[in-house]
Backbone as JSON Lines, residues from 0, in Angstrom:
{"i":0,"aa":"M","n":[-141.99,-147.1,-36.71],"ca":[-141.61,-148.04,-37.73],"c":[-142.84,-148.61,-38.44]}
{"i":1,"aa":"Q","n":[-143.86,-148.93,-37.69],"ca":[-145.06,-149.52,-38.3],"c":[-145.67,-148.59,-39.34]}
{"i":2,"aa":"K","n":[-145.71,-147.3,-39.04],"ca":[-146.28,-146.35,-40.01],"c":[-145.47,-146.33,-41.29]}
{"i":3,"aa":"E","n":[-144.13,-146.37,-41.15],"ca":[-143.28,-146.36,-42.33],"c":[-143.48,-147.63,-43.15]}
{"i":4,"aa":"L","n":[-143.58,-148.76,-42.46],"ca":[-143.79,-150.02,-43.17],"c":[-145.13,-150.04,-43.88]}
{"i":5,"aa":"N","n":[-146.17,-149.52,-43.22],"ca":[-147.48,-149.45,-43.85],"c":[-147.45,-148.56,-45.08]}
{"i":6,"aa":"A","n":[-146.73,-147.46,-44.99],"ca":[-146.63,-146.54,-46.13],"c":[-145.93,-147.21,-47.3]}
{"i":7,"aa":"I","n":[-144.88,-147.95,-47.01],"ca":[-144.17,-148.65,-48.07],"c":[-145.1,-149.67,-48.71]}
{"i":8,"aa":"E","n":[-145.77,-150.45,-47.86],"ca":[-146.63,-151.51,-48.36],"c":[-147.79,-150.96,-49.18]}
{"i":9,"aa":"S","n":[-148.43,-149.93,-48.69],"ca":[-149.63,-149.43,-49.36],"c":[-149.33,-148.7,-50.67]}
{"i":10,"aa":"G","n":[-148.12,-148.21,-50.83],"ca":[-147.8,-147.44,-52.02],"c":[-147.25,-148.24,-53.18]}
{"i":11,"aa":"F","n":[-147.04,-149.53,-53.0],"ca":[-146.41,-150.32,-54.04],"c":[-147.25,-151.52,-54.41]}
{"i":12,"aa":"D","n":[-147.21,-151.89,-55.68],"ca":[-147.91,-153.1,-56.11],"c":[-146.96,-154.3,-56.06]}
{"i":13,"aa":"Q","n":[-147.38,-155.43,-56.56],"ca":[-146.58,-156.65,-56.48],"c":[-145.26,-156.55,-57.24]}
{"i":14,"aa":"T","n":[-145.18,-155.71,-58.25],"ca":[-143.95,-155.6,-59.03],"c":[-142.96,-154.65,-58.4]}
{"i":15,"aa":"G","n":[-143.38,-153.97,-57.32],"ca":[-142.5,-153.0,-56.69],"c":[-142.59,-151.63,-57.31]}
{"i":16,"aa":"E","n":[-143.66,-151.38,-58.06],"ca":[-143.82,-150.09,-58.71],"c":[-145.0,-149.35,-58.09]}
{"i":17,"aa":"T","n":[-144.81,-148.05,-57.85],"ca":[-145.88,-147.25,-57.28],"c":[-146.85,-146.84,-58.37]}
{"i":18,"aa":"E","n":[-147.94,-146.26,-57.94],"ca":[-148.91,-145.75,-58.91],"c":[-148.3,-144.65,-59.76]}
{"i":19,"aa":"Q","n":[-147.28,-143.96,-59.23],"ca":[-146.62,-142.89,-59.97],"c":[-145.49,-143.43,-60.86]}
{"i":20,"aa":"G","n":[-145.27,-144.74,-60.86],"ca":[-144.24,-145.32,-61.71],"c":[-142.87,-145.39,-61.07]}
{"i":21,"aa":"V","n":[-142.75,-145.09,-59.77],"ca":[-141.46,-145.16,-59.09],"c":[-141.23,-146.6,-58.66]}
{"i":22,"aa":"V","n":[-140.06,-147.12,-58.95],"ca":[-139.74,-148.51,-58.61],"c":[-139.07,-148.56,-57.24]}
{"i":23,"aa":"M","n":[-139.48,-149.55,-56.43],"ca":[-138.88,-149.74,-55.11],"c":[-137.44,-150.22,-55.27]}
{"i":24,"aa":"T","n":[-136.62,-149.85,-54.29],"ca":[-135.27,-150.38,-54.26],"c":[-135.33,-151.82,-53.77]}
{"i":25,"aa":"E","n":[-134.27,-152.55,-53.97],"ca":[-134.21,-153.94,-53.5],"c":[-134.36,-153.99,-51.97]}
{"i":26,"aa":"T","n":[-133.81,-153.01,-51.28],"ca":[-133.92,-152.95,-49.82],"c":[-135.38,-152.77,-49.4]}
{"i":27,"aa":"E","n":[-136.1,-151.9,-50.08],"ca":[-137.52,-151.69,-49.76],"c":[-138.33,-152.95,-50.01]}
{"i":28,"aa":"K","n":[-138.0,-153.66,-51.09],"ca":[-138.72,-154.9,-51.38],"c":[-138.48,-155.94,-50.28]}
{"i":29,"aa":"I","n":[-137.24,-156.05,-49.83],"ca":[-136.9,-157.02,-48.78],"c":[-137.57,-156.62,-47.47]}
{"i":30,"aa":"L","n":[-137.59,-155.33,-47.16],"ca":[-138.24,-154.87,-45.94],"c":[-139.74,-155.16,-45.97]}
{"i":31,"aa":"T","n":[-140.35,-154.93,-47.11],"ca":[-141.78,-155.23,-47.26],"c":[-142.03,-156.73,-47.11]}
{"i":32,"aa":"Q","n":[-141.16,-157.52,-47.68],"ca":[-141.28,-158.97,-47.56],"c":[-141.14,-159.4,-46.1]}
{"i":33,"aa":"A","n":[-140.21,-158.8,-45.36],"ca":[-140.03,-159.12,-43.95],"c":[-141.29,-158.79,-43.16]}
{"i":34,"aa":"E","n":[-141.88,-157.64,-43.44],"ca":[-143.11,-157.26,-42.74],"c":[-144.24,-158.24,-43.07]}
{"i":35,"aa":"D","n":[-144.36,-158.63,-44.32],"ca":[-145.4,-159.58,-44.72],"c":[-145.24,-160.91,-43.99]}
{"i":36,"aa":"I","n":[-144.02,-161.41,-43.91],"ca":[-143.76,-162.66,-43.2],"c":[-144.11,-162.51,-41.72]}
{"i":37,"aa":"A","n":[-143.69,-161.39,-41.13],"ca":[-143.97,-161.16,-39.71],"c":[-145.46,-161.12,-39.44]}
{"i":38,"aa":"R","n":[-146.21,-160.46,-40.3],"ca":[-147.67,-160.36,-40.11],"c":[-148.37,-161.71,-40.26]}
{"i":39,"aa":"R","n":[-147.86,-162.53,-41.17],"ca":[-148.46,-163.86,-41.36],"c":[-148.12,-164.79,-40.2]}
{"i":40,"aa":"T","n":[-146.96,-164.59,-39.59],"ca":[-146.46,-165.51,-38.57],"c":[-146.89,-165.11,-37.16]}
{"i":41,"aa":"F","n":[-146.92,-163.82,-36.89],"ca":[-147.2,-163.32,-35.54],"c":[-148.42,-162.41,-35.56]}
{"i":42,"aa":"E","n":[-149.19,-162.46,-34.47],"ca":[-150.4,-161.65,-34.38],"c":[-150.09,-160.16,-34.43]}
{"i":43,"aa":"E","n":[-149.14,-159.73,-33.62],"ca":[-148.72,-158.32,-33.59],"c":[-147.2,-158.26,-33.55]}
{"i":44,"aa":"P","n":[-146.56,-158.38,-34.7],"ca":[-145.09,-158.4,-34.7],"c":[-144.5,-157.06,-34.27]}
{"i":45,"aa":"T","n":[-143.4,-157.13,-33.54],"ca":[-142.71,-155.91,-33.1],"c":[-141.76,-155.44,-34.21]}
{"i":46,"aa":"Q","n":[-141.29,-154.24,-34.06],"ca":[-140.31,-153.68,-34.99],"c":[-139.05,-154.55,-34.96]}
{"i":47,"aa":"Q","n":[-138.69,-155.02,-33.79],"ca":[-137.5,-155.86,-33.66],"c":[-137.67,-157.15,-34.46]}
{"i":48,"aa":"T","n":[-138.85,-157.74,-34.4],"ca":[-139.12,-158.97,-35.16],"c":[-138.99,-158.72,-36.65]}
{"i":49,"aa":"V","n":[-139.58,-157.63,-37.12],"ca":[-139.5,-157.29,-38.55],"c":[-138.04,-157.09,-38.96]}
{"i":50,"aa":"M","n":[-137.28,-156.39,-38.14],"ca":[-135.89,-156.12,-38.48],"c":[-135.03,-157.38,-38.44]}
{"i":51,"aa":"Q","n":[-135.34,-158.31,-37.54],"ca":[-134.61,-159.58,-37.51],"c":[-134.91,-160.39,-38.78]}
{"i":52,"aa":"L","n":[-136.16,-160.4,-39.18],"ca":[-136.52,-161.08,-40.42],"c":[-135.86,-160.4,-41.63]}
{"i":53,"aa":"F","n":[-135.82,-159.08,-41.61],"ca":[-135.18,-158.32,-42.68],"c":[-133.7,-158.71,-42.78]}
{"i":54,"aa":"A","n":[-133.02,-158.77,-41.64],"ca":[-131.6,-159.15,-41.63],"c":[-131.42,-160.56,-42.18]}
{"i":55,"aa":"R","n":[-132.31,-161.46,-41.79],"ca":[-132.23,-162.84,-42.27],"c":[-132.44,-162.91,-43.78]}
{"i":56,"aa":"L","n":[-133.42,-162.18,-44.28],"ca":[-133.68,-162.17,-45.72],"c":[-132.5,-161.59,-46.49]}
{"i":57,"aa":"C","n":[-131.88,-160.56,-45.93],"ca":[-130.69,-159.97,-46.57],"c":[-129.56,-160.99,-46.62]}
{"i":58,"aa":"D","n":[-129.36,-161.72,-45.51],"ca":[-128.32,-162.75,-45.47],"c":[-128.58,-163.83,-46.51]}
{"i":59,"aa":"E","n":[-129.83,-164.25,-46.61],"ca":[-130.18,-165.29,-47.58],"c":[-129.92,-164.8,-49.01]}
{"i":60,"aa":"Q","n":[-130.25,-163.56,-49.28],"ca":[-130.02,-163.01,-50.62],"c":[-128.52,-162.93,-50.9]}
{"i":61,"aa":"D","n":[-127.75,-162.48,-49.92],"ca":[-126.3,-162.42,-50.1],"c":[-125.71,-163.8,-50.36]}
{"i":62,"aa":"N","n":[-126.2,-164.81,-49.63],"ca":[-125.71,-166.17,-49.82],"c":[-126.04,-166.68,-51.22]}
{"i":63,"aa":"R","n":[-127.25,-166.4,-51.69],"ca":[-127.62,-166.82,-53.06],"c":[-126.72,-166.16,-54.09]}
{"i":64,"aa":"A","n":[-126.45,-164.88,-53.91],"ca":[-125.59,-164.16,-54.85],"c":[-124.17,-164.72,-54.82]}
{"i":65,"aa":"F","n":[-123.68,-165.02,-53.63],"ca":[-122.34,-165.58,-53.49],"c":[-122.26,-166.95,-54.16]}
{"i":66,"aa":"E","n":[-123.25,-167.8,-53.89],"ca":[-123.27,-169.13,-54.49],"c":[-123.33,-169.06,-56.01]}
{"i":67,"aa":"A","n":[-124.08,-168.11,-56.52],"ca":[-124.18,-167.95,-57.97],"c":[-122.84,-167.52,-58.57]}
{"i":68,"aa":"S","n":[-122.12,-166.68,-57.84],"ca":[-120.83,-166.2,-58.35],"c":[-119.75,-167.27,-58.23]}
{"i":69,"aa":"E","n":[-119.95,-168.25,-57.37],"ca":[-118.99,-169.33,-57.17],"c":[-119.19,-170.48,-58.15]}
{"i":70,"aa":"S","n":[-120.25,-170.45,-58.93],"ca":[-120.52,-171.54,-59.87],"c":[-119.41,-171.6,-60.9]}
{"i":71,"aa":"P","n":[-118.97,-172.81,-61.19],"ca":[-117.91,-172.92,-62.2],"c":[-118.45,-172.56,-63.58]}
{"i":72,"aa":"C","n":[-117.64,-171.87,-64.32],"ca":[-118.01,-171.51,-65.69],"c":[-117.65,-172.68,-66.6]}
{"i":73,"aa":"V","n":[-118.57,-173.07,-67.42],"ca":[-118.33,-174.17,-68.35],"c":[-118.13,-173.56,-69.73]}
{"i":74,"aa":"T","n":[-117.02,-173.87,-70.31],"ca":[-116.75,-173.38,-71.67],"c":[-116.57,-174.58,-72.58]}
{"i":75,"aa":"H","n":[-116.99,-174.42,-73.77],"ca":[-116.87,-175.5,-74.76],"c":[-115.92,-175.1,-75.83]}
Protein backbone atom coordinates (compact mmCIF):
# COMPACT_ATOMS: atom_id res chain seq x y z
CA MET A 1 0.00 0.00 0.00
CA GLN A 2 2.77 2.45 0.87
CA LYS A 3 4.35 2.08 -2.57
CA GLU A 4 1.02 2.76 -4.25
CA LEU A 5 0.40 5.82 -2.08
CA ASN A 6 3.89 7.14 -2.80
CA ALA A 7 3.32 6.67 -6.52
CA ILE A 8 0.06 8.57 -6.36
CA GLU A 9 1.61 11.36 -4.33
CA SER A 10 4.75 11.74 -6.41
CA GLY A 11 2.95 11.80 -9.75
CA PHE A 12 0.49 14.58 -9.03
CA ASP A 13 0.78 18.27 -8.29
CA GLN A 14 -1.44 20.32 -5.96
CA THR A 15 -4.21 20.62 -8.57
CA GLY A 16 -4.43 16.86 -8.99
CA GLU A 17 -2.89 16.92 -12.44
CA THR A 18 0.07 14.80 -13.50
CA GLU A 19 2.96 16.00 -15.57
CA GLN A 20 1.28 14.24 -18.50
CA GLY A 21 -1.94 16.21 -17.97
CA VAL A 22 -3.97 13.34 -16.46
CA VAL A 23 -6.34 14.53 -13.73
CA MET A 24 -6.71 12.53 -10.51
CA THR A 25 -10.10 11.15 -9.62
CA GLU A 26 -11.83 12.49 -6.52
CA THR A 27 -11.06 9.16 -4.81
CA GLU A 28 -7.34 9.50 -5.54
CA LYS A 29 -7.35 13.05 -4.19
CA ILE A 30 -9.04 11.93 -0.96
CA LEU A 31 -6.63 9.00 -0.59
CA THR A 32 -3.66 11.32 -1.05
CA GLN A 33 -5.13 13.70 1.49
CA ALA A 34 -5.58 10.83 3.97
CA GLU A 35 -1.95 9.80 3.55
CA ASP A 36 -0.78 13.40 4.03
CA ILE A 37 -2.77 13.71 7.26
CA ALA A 38 -1.46 10.36 8.50
CA ARG A 39 2.15 11.35 7.80
CA ARG A 40 1.76 14.67 9.59
CA THR A 41 0.06 13.07 12.59
CA PHE A 42 1.95 9.79 13.03
CA GLU A 43 5.63 8.97 12.72
CA GLU A 44 5.04 5.78 10.70
CA PRO A 45 1.35 5.44 9.86
CA THR A 46 0.07 1.98 8.98
CA GLN A 47 -2.05 1.15 5.96
CA GLN A 48 -4.96 0.65 8.34
CA THR A 49 -4.53 4.18 9.71
CA VAL A 50 -4.47 5.67 6.21
CA MET A 51 -7.58 3.71 5.23
CA GLN A 52 -9.44 4.77 8.38
CA LEU A 53 -8.62 8.39 7.63
CA PHE A 54 -9.69 7.84 4.01
CA ALA A 55 -13.05 6.45 5.17
CA ARG A 56 -13.51 9.41 7.51
CA LEU A 57 -12.71 11.92 4.76
CA CYS A 58 -15.17 10.18 2.43
CA ASP A 59 -17.87 10.35 5.12
CA GLU A 60 -17.19 14.05 5.67
CA GLN A 61 -17.42 14.73 1.94
CA ASP A 62 -20.69 12.79 1.69
CA ASN A 63 -22.12 14.74 4.63
CA ARG A 64 -21.17 18.06 3.03
CA ALA A 65 -22.80 17.02 -0.24
CA PHE A 66 -25.94 15.89 1.58
CA GLU A 67 -26.16 19.11 3.59
CA ALA A 68 -25.74 21.15 0.42
CA SER A 69 -28.56 19.24 -1.28
CA GLU A 70 -30.82 19.75 1.74
CA SER A 71 -30.49 23.54 1.64
CA PRO A 72 -33.80 25.22 0.98
CA CYS A 73 -34.11 26.85 -2.39
CA VAL A 74 -35.03 30.50 -2.19
CA THR A 75 -37.04 31.86 -5.07
CA HIS A 76 -38.11 35.41 -5.57
